[in-house]
Amino acid sequence: MKTRSMKTSFAALFAVSAVLAAGLAAAQEPQLNLPRVRLAAGMHQIDAQVASAPDQRMTGLMYRQEMPQHEGMLFIFEQPSQQCFWMKNTLLPLSTAFVADDGTIVNIEDMAPQTLNSHCSAKPVRYVLEMNKGWFAKKGIKPGAKLSGAPFR
């Protein structure tokens, strides 16, 4: 009797482990099918995925191996507040623009991959735009510049 119960216990443990492993593997997939919005920074066009739900914002650009230069991710929060970002499980170096309701860039932070350092907005914002590291600098876009597009109208 003891042997049967141990076999049952091992089978149950194996089943639970398999479910957890499958969930972990699914959780480590990059978000590639979020809604998109067209933004502009002067003459520069941006194709941004929109992360507006809490789980979408929490995953962000984690696990992405690459991202085209004209693409990024726009994080939209319910209300302006100080936003802080880190790079846990994020494989790409990123530049992050913290953006006011009217599209004005408040500050830009460069972030190293797979680090836990906090990078925060200099004042309360509702929007955060992540692009490949150096994108803003290469385009001459600095704090005070304005982004345009549907979210900022």
PDB file of C-alpha atoms in Angstrom:
ATOM      1  CA  MET A   1       0.000   0.000   0.000  1.00  0.00           C
ATOM      2  CA  LYS A   2       2.823   2.368   0.864  1.00  0.00           C
ATOM      3  CA  THR A   3       4.434   1.830  -2.568  1.00  0.00           C
ATOM      4  CA  ARG A   4       1.230   2.691  -4.416  1.00  0.00           C
ATOM      5  CA  SER A   5       0.790   5.926  -2.439  1.00  0.00           C
ATOM      6  CA  MET A   6       4.430   6.902  -3.104  1.00  0.00           C
ATOM      7  CA  LYS A   7       3.937   6.262  -6.835  1.00  0.00           C
ATOM      8  CA  THR A   8       0.772   8.356  -6.761  1.00  0.00           C
ATOM      9  CA  SER A   9       2.618  11.129  -4.923  1.00  0.00           C
ATOM     10  CA  PHE A  10       5.488  11.075  -7.424  1.00  0.00           C
ATOM     11  CA  ALA A  11       3.037  11.137 -10.335  1.00  0.00           C
ATOM     12  CA  ALA A  12       1.207  14.107  -8.813  1.00  0.00           C
ATOM     13  CA  LEU A  13       4.496  15.903  -8.148  1.00  0.00           C
ATOM     14  CA  PHE A  14       5.617  15.263 -11.733  1.00  0.00           C
ATOM     15  CA  ALA A  15       2.300  16.596 -13.086  1.00  0.00           C
ATOM     16  CA  VAL A  16       2.537  19.751 -10.981  1.00  0.00           C
ATOM     17  CA  SER A  17       6.167  20.256 -12.082  1.00  0.00           C
ATOM     18  CA  ALA A  18       5.200  19.868 -15.737  1.00  0.00           C
ATOM     19  CA  VAL A  19       2.397  22.453 -15.382  1.00  0.00           C
ATOM     20  CA  LEU A  20       4.717  24.909 -13.623  1.00  0.00           C
ATOM     21  CA  ALA A  21       7.437  24.420 -16.252  1.00  0.00           C
ATOM     22  CA  ALA A  22       4.925  25.002 -19.065  1.00  0.00           C
ATOM     23  CA  GLY A  23       3.668  28.166 -17.360  1.00  0.00           C
ATOM     24  CA  LEU A  24       7.206  29.430 -16.858  1.00  0.00           C
ATOM     25  CA  ALA A  25       8.063  28.775 -20.501  1.00  0.00           C
ATOM     26  CA  ALA A  26       4.941  30.654 -21.633  1.00  0.00           C
ATOM     27  CA  ALA A  27       5.767  33.536 -19.314  1.00  0.00           C
ATOM     28  CA  GLN A  28       9.210  33.848 -20.926  1.00  0.00           C
ATOM     29  CA  GLU A  29       7.820  34.547 -24.384  1.00  0.00           C
ATOM     30  CA  PRO A  30       8.172  38.114 -25.689  1.00  0.00           C
ATOM     31  CA  GLN A  31       5.039  40.171 -26.304  1.00  0.00           C
ATOM     32  CA  LEU A  32       4.860  40.558 -30.068  1.00  0.00           C
ATOM     33  CA  ASN A  33       1.136  40.941 -30.710  1.00  0.00           C
ATOM     34  CA  LEU A  34       0.150  43.990 -28.683  1.00  0.00           C
ATOM     35  CA  PRO A  35      -1.858  46.765 -30.364  1.00  0.00           C
ATOM     36  CA  ARG A  36       0.267  49.308 -32.215  1.00  0.00           C
ATOM     37  CA  VAL A  37       0.190  53.075 -32.600  1.00  0.00           C
ATOM     38  CA  ARG A  38       2.048  55.398 -34.969  1.00  0.00           C
ATOM     39  CA  LEU A  39       3.984  58.148 -33.228  1.00  0.00           C
ATOM     40  CA  ALA A  40       6.278  60.856 -34.539  1.00  0.00           C
ATOM     41  CA  ALA A  41       9.228  62.659 -33.041  1.00  0.00           C
ATOM     42  CA  GLY A  42       9.581  65.524 -35.500  1.00  0.00           C
ATOM     43  CA  MET A  43      10.145  63.868 -38.880  1.00  0.00           C
ATOM     44  CA  HIS A  44      11.027  60.498 -37.307  1.00  0.00           C
ATOM     45  CA  GLN A  45       8.258  57.885 -37.396  1.00  0.00           C
ATOM     46  CA  ILE A  46       7.837  55.320 -34.607  1.00  0.00           C
ATOM     47  CA  ASP A  47       5.823  52.102 -34.782  1.00  0.00           C
ATOM     48  CA  ALA A  48       5.083  51.460 -31.103  1.00  0.00           C
ATOM     49  CA  GLN A  49       3.467  48.496 -29.439  1.00  0.00           C
ATOM     50  CA  VAL A  50       1.070  49.689 -26.735  1.00  0.00           C
ATOM     51  CA  ALA A  51       1.307  48.188 -23.252  1.00  0.00           C
ATOM     52  CA  SER A  52      -1.691  49.549 -21.342  1.00  0.00           C
ATOM     53  CA  ALA A  53      -2.883  46.642 -19.158  1.00  0.00           C
ATOM     54  CA  PRO A  54      -0.964  45.917 -15.933  1.00  0.00           C
ATOM     55  CA  ASP A  55       0.302  42.510 -17.142  1.00  0.00           C
ATOM     56  CA  GLN A  56       1.402  44.011 -20.483  1.00  0.00           C
ATOM     57  CA  ARG A  57       3.280  46.802 -18.697  1.00  0.00           C
ATOM     58  CA  MET A  58       4.875  44.328 -16.282  1.00  0.00           C
ATOM     59  CA  THR A  59       6.276  42.197 -19.143  1.00  0.00           C
ATOM     60  CA  GLY A  60       7.124  45.108 -21.442  1.00  0.00           C
ATOM     61  CA  LEU A  61      10.024  44.252 -23.764  1.00  0.00           C
ATOM     62  CA  MET A  62      11.274  41.326 -21.657  1.00  0.00           C
ATOM     63  CA  TYR A  63      12.677  38.352 -23.566  1.00  0.00           C
ATOM     64  CA  ARG A  64      12.923  40.213 -26.918  1.00  0.00           C
ATOM     65  CA  GLN A  65      16.063  39.202 -28.810  1.00  0.00           C
ATOM     66  CA  GLU A  66      15.848  42.091 -31.285  1.00  0.00           C
ATOM     67  CA  MET A  67      13.754  45.090 -32.226  1.00  0.00           C
ATOM     68  CA  PRO A  68      13.804  47.054 -35.499  1.00  0.00           C
ATOM     69  CA  GLN A  69      15.193  50.599 -35.160  1.00  0.00           C
ATOM     70  CA  HIS A  70      11.867  52.334 -35.945  1.00  0.00           C
ATOM     71  CA  GLU A  71       9.929  50.266 -33.380  1.00  0.00           C
ATOM     72  CA  GLY A  72       9.410  50.737 -29.670  1.00  0.00           C
ATOM     73  CA  MET A  73       6.933  50.191 -26.863  1.00  0.00           C
ATOM     74  CA  LEU A  74       4.626  52.847 -25.423  1.00  0.00           C
ATOM     75  CA  PHE A  75       3.542  52.208 -21.849  1.00  0.00           C
ATOM     76  CA  ILE A  76       0.287  53.938 -20.937  1.00  0.00           C
ATOM     77  CA  PHE A  77      -0.720  54.375 -17.300  1.00  0.00           C
ATOM     78  CA  GLU A  78      -4.138  55.352 -15.935  1.00  0.00           C
ATOM     79  CA  GLN A  79      -2.918  58.617 -14.423  1.00  0.00           C
ATOM     80  CA  PRO A  80       0.287  60.615 -14.201  1.00  0.00           C
ATOM     81  CA  SER A  81       2.651  59.581 -11.415  1.00  0.00           C
ATOM     82  CA  GLN A  82       6.374  59.056 -11.020  1.00  0.00           C
ATOM     83  CA  GLN A  83       7.157  56.040 -13.207  1.00  0.00           C
ATOM     84  CA  CYS A  84      10.224  53.900 -12.541  1.00  0.00           C
ATOM     85  CA  PHE A  85      11.510  51.180 -14.864  1.00  0.00           C
ATOM     86  CA  TRP A  86      14.130  48.453 -14.590  1.00  0.00           C
ATOM     87  CA  MET A  87      15.541  45.865 -16.977  1.00  0.00           C
ATOM     88  CA  LYS A  88      14.932  42.489 -15.313  1.00  0.00           C
ATOM     89  CA  ASN A  89      14.751  39.809 -18.044  1.00  0.00           C
ATOM     90  CA  THR A  90      15.176  42.486 -20.724  1.00  0.00           C
ATOM     91  CA  LEU A  91      17.869  41.432 -23.176  1.00  0.00           C
ATOM     92  CA  LEU A  92      18.064  44.614 -25.288  1.00  0.00           C
ATOM     93  CA  PRO A  93      19.753  47.850 -24.185  1.00  0.00           C
ATOM     94  CA  LEU A  94      17.063  50.542 -24.221  1.00  0.00           C
ATOM     95  CA  SER A  95      16.591  54.287 -24.030  1.00  0.00           C
ATOM     96  CA  THR A  96      13.451  55.306 -22.194  1.00  0.00           C
ATOM     97  CA  ALA A  97      11.619  58.610 -22.639  1.00  0.00           C
ATOM     98  CA  PHE A  98       9.261  59.670 -19.864  1.00  0.00           C
ATOM     99  CA  VAL A  99       6.489  61.628 -21.558  1.00  0.00           C
ATOM    100  CA  ALA A 100       3.907  64.142 -20.275  1.00  0.00           C
ATOM    101  CA  ASP A 101       0.234  64.070 -21.331  1.00  0.00           C
ATOM    102  CA  ASP A 102       0.841  66.590 -24.139  1.00  0.00           C
ATOM    103  CA  GLY A 103       3.678  64.504 -25.646  1.00  0.00           C
ATOM    104  CA  THR A 104       6.537  66.547 -24.162  1.00  0.00           C
ATOM    105  CA  ILE A 105       9.552  64.415 -23.245  1.00  0.00           C
ATOM    106  CA  VAL A 106      10.349  65.075 -19.580  1.00  0.00           C
ATOM    107  CA  ASN A 107      13.588  63.077 -19.365  1.00  0.00           C
ATOM    108  CA  ILE A 108      15.398  60.262 -21.175  1.00  0.00           C
ATOM    109  CA  GLU A 109      17.293  57.445 -19.467  1.00  0.00           C
ATOM    110  CA  ASP A 110      19.617  54.848 -21.036  1.00  0.00           C
ATOM    111  CA  MET A 111      19.221  51.404 -19.485  1.00  0.00           C
ATOM    112  CA  ALA A 112      21.559  48.398 -19.548  1.00  0.00           C
ATOM    113  CA  PRO A 113      20.135  44.917 -20.188  1.00  0.00           C
ATOM    114  CA  GLN A 114      19.259  42.578 -17.325  1.00  0.00           C
ATOM    115  CA  THR A 115      19.845  45.068 -14.529  1.00  0.00           C
ATOM    116  CA  LEU A 116      17.687  45.991 -11.560  1.00  0.00           C
ATOM    117  CA  ASN A 117      18.662  49.680 -11.392  1.00  0.00           C
ATOM    118  CA  SER A 118      15.629  51.978 -11.219  1.00  0.00           C
ATOM    119  CA  HIS A 119      15.270  54.650 -13.909  1.00  0.00           C
ATOM    120  CA  CYS A 120      12.545  57.125 -12.970  1.00  0.00           C
ATOM    121  CA  SER A 121      10.656  60.023 -14.445  1.00  0.00           C
ATOM    122  CA  ALA A 122      11.779  63.453 -13.257  1.00  0.00           C
ATOM    123  CA  LYS A 123       8.118  64.364 -12.661  1.00  0.00           C
ATOM    124  CA  PRO A 124       4.747  62.586 -12.829  1.00  0.00           C
ATOM    125  CA  VAL A 125       3.986  61.198 -16.308  1.00  0.00           C
ATOM    126  CA  ARG A 126       1.372  58.923 -17.853  1.00  0.00           C
ATOM    127  CA  TYR A 127       3.454  57.722 -20.837  1.00  0.00           C
ATOM    128  CA  VAL A 128       6.811  55.984 -21.192  1.00  0.00           C
ATOM    129  CA  LEU A 129       8.363  55.190 -24.586  1.00  0.00           C
ATOM    130  CA  GLU A 130      11.115  52.573 -24.835  1.00  0.00           C
ATOM    131  CA  MET A 131      13.314  52.483 -27.935  1.00  0.00           C
ATOM    132  CA  ASN A 132      16.623  50.826 -28.799  1.00  0.00           C
ATOM    133  CA  LYS A 133      19.456  52.384 -26.789  1.00  0.00           C
ATOM    134  CA  GLY A 134      20.733  55.575 -28.374  1.00  0.00           C
ATOM    135  CA  TRP A 135      17.726  56.079 -30.675  1.00  0.00           C
ATOM    136  CA  PHE A 136      16.791  59.459 -29.182  1.00  0.00           C
ATOM    137  CA  ALA A 137      20.412  60.701 -29.139  1.00  0.00           C
ATOM    138  CA  LYS A 138      21.018  59.621 -32.755  1.00  0.00           C
ATOM    139  CA  LYS A 139      17.934  61.563 -33.847  1.00  0.00           C
ATOM    140  CA  GLY A 140      18.845  64.645 -31.791  1.00  0.00           C
ATOM    141  CA  ILE A 141      15.737  64.252 -29.618  1.00  0.00           C
ATOM    142  CA  LYS A 142      16.144  65.673 -26.116  1.00  0.00           C
ATOM    143  CA  PRO A 143      13.952  66.487 -23.120  1.00  0.00           C
ATOM    144  CA  GLY A 144      11.521  69.249 -24.082  1.00  0.00           C
ATOM    145  CA  ALA A 145      10.920  67.764 -27.559  1.00  0.00           C
ATOM    146  CA  LYS A 146       7.347  66.743 -28.350  1.00  0.00           C
ATOM    147  CA  LEU A 147       6.034  63.436 -29.582  1.00  0.00           C
ATOM    148  CA  SER A 148       2.880  63.432 -31.674  1.00  0.00           C
ATOM    149  CA  GLY A 149       0.269  60.756 -32.278  1.00  0.00           C
ATOM    150  CA  ALA A 150      -3.160  59.653 -31.111  1.00  0.00           C
ATOM    151  CA  PRO A 151      -2.303  59.194 -27.396  1.00  0.00           C
ATOM    152  CA  PHE A 152      -1.165  62.833 -27.075  1.00  0.00           C
ATOM    153  CA  ARG A 153      -4.164  64.531 -28.737  1.00  0.00           C
TER     154      ARG A 153
END
